[in-house]
């Protein structure tokens, strides 16, 4: 049954790919974004893929009146909330801006939802909320919020706690917390790739910038970790699989708080990622070993069993699919 969905951060990497899946499933989509870390041209790419261009609101979540106005006009059934600053390193240098933008912005969003009777929200959370755990395989029952290494991760944790508290205050409220691992890849049309404004933070955007000549070489942050090849291992998930996880979450929303890991369940090392990219490209990537990056954990990955059991969702695309789609994106956005 078609629903009216507001996607905050919907011109961003994961938000735009989720908007495509929502539109393709027949839902009506509107996007709220301040374009701080995305480009308005993404709306055209969404239209190229789906034939539909979502109504766009260039609104900052810190503009409480503006957010409320969008909701008063929108008649939304649900919200998928992606909007937020997400650079781990930057959050250490700018904690006040991260707490204001991510946490206060979310409070404005929730107050606008309350004022207009919107009772369903899917929140873009992160594996970061697990902090340091005994086991590198994360399950949803693990304690969160301990030993978080940066303000960014703490904003995600605080927002999860705010949503839990609000669902107690309003028993009709339906919350799904989706904890992403490492989103990578692009839409197979070679569109909607991970292309942040400014200097990237994550591995794949760096690889893309080196491949298209915008950066001289890839620096591998440490090869002396206690892993098989000495580089860190992460659970990389194709962004289209991740977007489909949001569709599954939307279809299973219910009162209270549901929490799911969205990951493949299979860790891949930095060297394996680089090798897979070089194999797909048919050419070596300029690279060198650099010192470890502070805050990096040697390895962690998702136990995705709960999403499989309750959402009937699991990843279907693999690292080679990621590299194929990433190269298609680079070819269209050189
Ligand atoms: C992956 C691996 C780096 C860049 C972060 C956030 C997390 C989530 C995903 C939002 C690490 C190595 C990286 C480079 C490298 N984001 N690397 N050279 O740190 O696992 O997770 O992004 O929710 O919250 O913490 O991802 O892509 O930054 O790093 O060697 O130029 O690649 O050291 O081992 P990370 P990442």
Coordinates of C-alpha atoms and ligand atoms in Angstrom, one line a residue:
X1 CA 0.0 0.0 0.0
X2 CA 1.5 3.4 -1.1
X3 CA 2.6 5.7 1.7
X4 CA 3.7 9.3 1.8
X5 CA 7.3 9.3 3.1
X6 CA 9.5 12.2 4.0
X7 CA 13.2 11.4 3.5
X8 CA 15.5 13.7 5.4
X9 CA 19.0 13.8 4.0
X10 CA 17.4 12.4 0.8
X11 CA 19.9 14.0 -1.6
X12 CA 22.7 12.2 0.3
X13 CA 24.3 8.9 -0.7
X14 CA 22.1 6.4 1.3
X15 CA 19.0 8.7 1.3
X16 CA 18.9 9.0 -2.5
X17 CA 19.3 5.3 -3.1
X18 CA 16.6 4.7 -0.5
X19 CA 14.4 7.3 -2.3
X20 CA 14.8 5.3 -5.5
X21 CA 13.7 2.1 -3.9
X22 CA 10.7 3.8 -2.3
X23 CA 9.6 5.4 -5.6
X24 CA 10.1 2.1 -7.4
X25 CA 7.8 0.4 -4.8
X26 CA 5.1 2.9 -5.6
X27 CA 5.5 5.1 -2.5
X28 CA 5.2 8.9 -2.7
X29 CA 8.5 10.6 -1.6
X30 CA 9.4 14.1 -0.5
X31 CA 13.0 15.0 0.4
X32 CA 14.2 17.5 3.0
X33 CA 17.9 18.4 2.8
X34 CA 20.0 21.4 3.4
X35 CA 22.5 20.4 0.7
X36 CA 25.4 20.7 3.2
X37 CA 27.0 17.4 2.0
X38 CA 25.1 16.7 -1.2
X39 CA 24.2 18.1 -4.6
X40 CA 20.8 19.1 -5.9
X41 CA 21.6 17.3 -9.2
X42 CA 21.0 14.1 -7.3
X43 CA 17.2 14.8 -7.8
X44 CA 17.8 14.5 -11.6
X45 CA 19.6 11.2 -11.1
X46 CA 16.7 9.9 -9.0
X47 CA 14.4 11.0 -11.9
X48 CA 16.7 9.3 -14.5
X49 CA 16.3 6.0 -12.6
X50 CA 12.7 6.1 -11.6
X51 CA 11.0 8.6 -13.9
X52 CA 9.8 10.5 -10.9
X53 CA 11.4 13.6 -9.3
X54 CA 10.6 13.9 -5.5
X55 CA 9.3 17.2 -4.2
X56 CA 12.3 18.9 -2.6
X57 CA 12.5 21.1 0.4
X58 CA 15.8 22.9 0.9
X59 CA 15.4 23.2 4.6
X60 CA 17.8 22.9 7.5
X61 CA 16.6 20.8 10.5
X62 CA 17.8 23.7 12.7
X63 CA 15.1 25.8 11.1
X64 CA 12.3 24.5 13.4
X65 CA 9.6 26.7 11.8
X66 CA 10.7 25.5 8.4
X67 CA 10.6 21.9 9.4
X68 CA 7.1 22.3 10.9
X69 CA 5.9 24.0 7.8
X70 CA 7.0 21.0 5.6
X71 CA 5.1 18.7 7.9
X72 CA 1.9 20.8 8.0
X73 CA 1.9 20.8 4.2
X74 CA 3.1 17.2 3.7
X75 CA 0.5 14.9 5.3
X76 CA 3.3 12.2 5.7
X77 CA 2.7 8.6 6.8
X78 CA 6.3 8.1 7.9
X79 CA 9.8 9.6 8.0
X80 CA 13.1 8.0 7.1
X81 CA 15.7 10.2 8.9
X82 CA 19.2 10.3 7.3
X83 CA 20.1 14.0 7.7
X84 CA 23.1 14.6 9.9
X85 CA 26.8 15.3 9.9
X86 CA 28.8 12.1 9.6
X87 CA 32.5 12.7 9.5
X88 CA 34.1 11.0 12.5
X89 CA 37.3 13.0 12.5
X90 CA 35.5 16.4 12.0
X91 CA 33.2 15.6 14.9
X92 CA 36.2 15.5 17.3
X93 CA 37.2 19.0 16.2
X94 CA 33.6 20.4 16.1
X95 CA 31.6 18.6 18.8
X96 CA 29.2 21.5 19.4
X97 CA 28.2 21.7 15.8
X98 CA 27.7 17.9 15.7
X99 CA 25.5 17.9 18.8
X100 CA 23.5 20.9 17.6
X101 CA 23.1 19.7 14.0
X102 CA 22.4 16.0 14.7
X103 CA 20.7 16.0 18.1
X104 CA 18.9 19.3 18.1
X105 CA 17.9 18.8 14.5
X106 CA 16.4 15.5 15.3
X107 CA 14.4 17.1 18.2
X108 CA 13.0 19.6 15.8
X109 CA 12.0 16.8 13.5
X110 CA 10.3 14.8 16.3
X111 CA 8.4 17.9 17.5
X112 CA 7.1 18.5 14.0
X113 CA 6.1 14.9 13.8
X114 CA 4.3 15.1 17.1
X115 CA 2.5 18.4 16.1
X116 CA 1.2 16.8 12.9
X117 CA 0.5 13.3 14.1
X118 CA 3.2 11.4 12.2
X119 CA 4.0 8.3 14.2
X120 CA 6.5 6.3 12.2
X121 CA 10.2 6.8 11.9
X122 CA 13.1 4.8 10.6
X123 CA 16.4 6.2 11.9
X124 CA 19.8 5.9 10.1
X125 CA 21.9 4.7 12.9
X126 CA 25.4 3.2 12.8
X127 CA 27.5 0.3 14.0
X128 CA 29.5 3.0 15.7
X129 CA 27.0 3.0 18.6
X130 CA 28.4 -0.5 19.7
X131 CA 31.7 1.1 20.6
X132 CA 34.3 -1.5 21.8
X133 CA 32.9 -5.0 22.3
X134 CA 34.3 -8.3 23.5
X135 CA 33.4 -9.9 20.2
X136 CA 34.0 -8.3 16.7
X137 CA 30.6 -9.8 15.6
X138 CA 28.0 -7.3 16.7
X139 CA 24.5 -8.3 17.7
X140 CA 21.6 -6.0 18.5
X141 CA 21.4 -7.2 22.1
X142 CA 24.8 -5.8 22.9
X143 CA 25.1 -2.9 25.2
X144 CA 25.6 0.4 23.3
X145 CA 27.1 3.7 24.2
X146 CA 30.2 2.5 26.0
X147 CA 33.7 3.5 24.9
X148 CA 32.4 5.5 22.0
X149 CA 35.5 7.1 20.4
X150 CA 34.0 10.3 18.9
X151 CA 31.1 12.8 19.2
X152 CA 29.6 11.6 15.8
X153 CA 29.1 8.2 17.3
X154 CA 27.7 9.7 20.5
X155 CA 25.1 11.7 18.5
X156 CA 23.9 8.5 16.9
X157 CA 23.7 6.8 20.3
X158 CA 21.9 9.8 21.9
X159 CA 19.4 9.9 19.1
X160 CA 18.7 6.2 19.6
X161 CA 18.1 6.9 23.3
X162 CA 15.8 9.9 22.5
X163 CA 13.8 7.7 20.2
X164 CA 13.5 5.0 22.8
X165 CA 12.4 7.5 25.4
X166 CA 9.8 9.1 23.1
X167 CA 8.4 5.7 22.2
X168 CA 7.7 5.2 25.9
X169 CA 5.9 8.6 26.1
X170 CA 3.8 7.8 23.0
X171 CA 3.0 4.0 22.8
X172 CA 1.6 4.5 19.3
X173 CA 5.0 5.7 18.1
X174 CA 6.7 3.2 15.7
X175 CA 10.5 3.3 15.6
X176 CA 13.0 1.3 13.7
X177 CA 16.8 1.8 14.4
X178 CA 18.9 0.6 11.5
X179 CA 22.5 0.2 12.4
X180 CA 24.6 0.4 9.2
X181 CA 28.1 -1.1 8.9
X182 CA 30.1 0.2 5.9
X183 CA 28.0 1.4 3.0
X184 CA 29.8 1.2 -0.4
X185 CA 29.0 1.1 -4.1
X186 CA 26.5 3.0 -6.3
X187 CA 23.3 2.4 -8.1
X188 CA 24.0 0.0 -11.1
X189 CA 23.0 2.8 -13.4
X190 CA 26.3 4.4 -12.5
X191 CA 24.4 7.1 -10.4
X192 CA 23.9 8.0 -6.7
X193 CA 27.5 7.2 -5.7
X194 CA 29.2 8.1 -2.4
X195 CA 30.5 11.5 -3.5
X196 CA 30.7 13.8 -0.5
X197 CA 31.5 17.5 -0.8
X198 CA 35.2 18.3 0.1
X199 CA 37.7 15.8 1.3
X200 CA 36.2 12.3 1.9
X201 CA 36.6 10.3 5.1
X202 CA 35.7 6.8 4.0
X203 CA 37.8 4.3 2.1
X204 CA 35.7 3.9 -1.1
X205 CA 35.4 7.7 -1.8
X206 CA 39.2 8.0 -1.4
X207 CA 39.7 5.1 -3.8
X208 CA 37.3 6.8 -6.3
X209 CA 39.2 10.1 -6.0
X210 CA 42.6 8.3 -6.6
X211 CA 41.1 6.4 -9.6
X212 CA 39.8 9.5 -11.2
X213 CA 43.1 11.4 -10.7
X214 CA 41.8 13.9 -8.1
X215 CA 44.2 12.4 -5.4
X216 CA 47.7 11.1 -6.1
X217 CA 47.6 7.9 -4.1
X218 CA 45.6 5.9 -1.6
X219 CA 47.1 5.8 1.9
X220 CA 46.4 2.5 3.6
X221 CA 46.1 3.4 7.3
X222 CA 48.2 0.7 8.9
X223 CA 49.1 -2.8 7.9
X224 CA 50.2 -4.0 11.4
X225 CA 46.8 -4.8 12.8
X226 CA 46.2 -8.3 14.3
X227 CA 44.4 -9.5 11.2
X228 CA 45.3 -12.0 8.5
X229 CA 46.8 -9.4 6.1
X230 CA 47.5 -6.7 8.8
X231 CA 44.8 -4.3 7.5
X232 CA 41.5 -3.5 9.2
X233 CA 38.5 -5.6 8.4
X234 CA 35.0 -4.2 8.0
X235 CA 31.5 -5.3 6.9
X236 CA 31.0 -3.5 3.6
X237 CA 27.4 -3.5 2.4
X238 CA 26.3 -2.4 -1.1
X239 CA 24.2 0.7 -0.9
X240 CA 21.4 -0.8 -2.9
X241 CA 21.2 -3.7 -0.4
X242 CA 21.1 -1.1 2.4
X243 CA 18.3 0.8 0.6
X244 CA 16.3 -2.4 0.3
X245 CA 16.8 -2.9 4.0
X246 CA 14.9 0.3 4.6
X247 CA 12.0 -0.9 2.5
X248 CA 11.9 -4.1 4.6
X249 CA 12.0 -2.1 7.8
X250 CA 9.1 0.2 6.5
X251 CA 7.0 -2.9 5.7
X252 CA 7.5 -4.3 9.2
X253 CA 7.2 -1.1 11.3
X254 CA 5.2 -1.6 14.5
X255 CA 4.7 0.2 17.8
X256 CA 7.7 0.4 20.0
X257 CA 11.4 0.3 19.1
X258 CA 12.8 -2.3 16.6
X259 CA 16.6 -2.5 16.1
X260 CA 18.4 -4.2 13.2
X261 CA 22.0 -4.5 12.0
X262 CA 22.2 -4.0 8.3
X263 CA 25.4 -5.7 7.1
X264 CA 26.6 -8.7 5.1
X265 CA 28.0 -10.6 8.1
X266 CA 31.2 -11.1 6.2
X267 CA 34.3 -8.9 7.0
X268 CA 36.6 -7.7 4.2
X269 CA 40.1 -6.2 4.8
X270 CA 41.3 -2.9 3.3
X271 CA 43.8 -4.8 1.1
X272 CA 41.1 -7.1 -0.1
X273 CA 38.9 -4.1 -1.0
X274 CA 41.8 -2.5 -2.9
X275 CA 42.6 -5.8 -4.7
X276 CA 39.0 -6.2 -5.7
X277 CA 38.9 -2.6 -7.1
X278 CA 42.1 -3.2 -9.1
X279 CA 40.8 -6.5 -10.4
X280 CA 37.6 -4.8 -11.6
X281 CA 39.4 -1.8 -13.1
X282 CA 42.2 -4.0 -14.6
X283 CA 44.8 -1.6 -13.4
X284 CA 46.9 -1.0 -10.2
X285 CA 45.9 1.8 -7.9
X286 CA 48.7 4.1 -6.7
X287 CA 48.9 3.4 -2.9
X288 CA 51.2 3.4 0.1
X289 CA 51.2 2.2 3.7
X290 CA 50.6 5.1 6.1
X291 CA 50.5 5.2 9.9
X292 CA 47.4 3.9 11.6
X293 CA 44.4 6.3 11.9
X294 CA 43.5 7.0 15.5
X295 CA 40.2 5.4 16.7
X296 CA 40.2 2.6 14.1
X297 CA 39.3 -0.8 15.5
X298 CA 41.1 -3.8 13.9
X299 CA 37.9 -5.5 12.9
X300 CA 34.1 -5.7 13.4
X301 CA 31.2 -6.9 11.4
X302 CA 27.5 -7.5 11.6
X303 CA 25.6 -10.6 12.8
X304 CA 22.6 -10.0 10.4
X305 CA 20.5 -12.9 11.6
X306 CA 17.8 -10.8 13.2
X307 CA 17.1 -8.8 10.0
X308 CA 16.9 -12.0 8.1
X309 CA 14.5 -13.6 10.6
X310 CA 12.2 -10.7 11.2
X311 CA 12.5 -8.5 8.1
X312 CA 13.2 -11.3 5.6
X313 CA 16.1 -9.2 4.5
X314 CA 19.7 -10.1 3.7
X315 CA 22.4 -8.7 1.4
X316 CA 22.3 -10.1 -2.1
X317 CA 25.2 -8.1 -3.7
X318 CA 28.9 -8.8 -3.1
X319 CA 32.2 -6.9 -3.3
X320 CA 32.6 -7.5 -7.0
X321 CA 29.1 -6.0 -7.6
X322 CA 30.3 -3.0 -5.4
X323 CA 33.4 -2.5 -7.6
X324 CA 31.4 -2.9 -10.9
X325 CA 28.9 -0.2 -9.8
X326 CA 31.6 2.1 -8.4
X327 CA 33.5 2.0 -11.7
X328 CA 30.2 2.8 -13.6
X329 CA 29.7 5.8 -11.3
X330 CA 33.3 7.0 -11.8
X331 CA 32.9 6.7 -15.6
X332 CA 29.8 8.9 -15.4
X333 CA 31.2 11.4 -13.0
X334 CA 34.9 11.8 -13.9
Ligands
LIG1 C1 37.4 1.7 6.6 C2 38.8 1.2 6.7 C3 40.4 2.8 7.6 C4 40.4 5.6 4.3 C5 33.2 4.9 9.3 C6 32.4 5.5 10.4 C7 31.1 4.7 10.6 C8 30.4 4.6 9.3 C9 31.2 4.1 8.2 C10 28.7 6.3 9.3 C11 39.5 1.6 8.0 C12 40.7 2.4 6.1 C13 40.1 4.6 5.1 C14 41.7 5.7 3.7 C15 42.3 3.7 4.7 N1 29.9 5.9 8.9 N2 41.0 3.6 5.3 N3 42.6 4.7 3.9 O1 36.0 3.9 9.9 O2 35.0 1.6 9.3 O3 33.5 3.6 9.6 O4 32.4 4.9 8.1 O5 27.9 5.8 9.9 O6 30.3 5.4 11.6 O7 33.1 5.3 11.6 O8 35.0 3.4 7.6 O9 35.7 3.9 5.3 O10 36.5 5.4 7.1 O11 37.5 3.1 7.0 O12 43.1 2.8 4.9 O13 42.0 6.7 2.9 O14 39.6 1.8 5.6 O15 41.6 2.9 8.3 O16 40.4 0.6 8.4 P1 35.0 3.1 9.2 P2 36.2 4.0 6.7

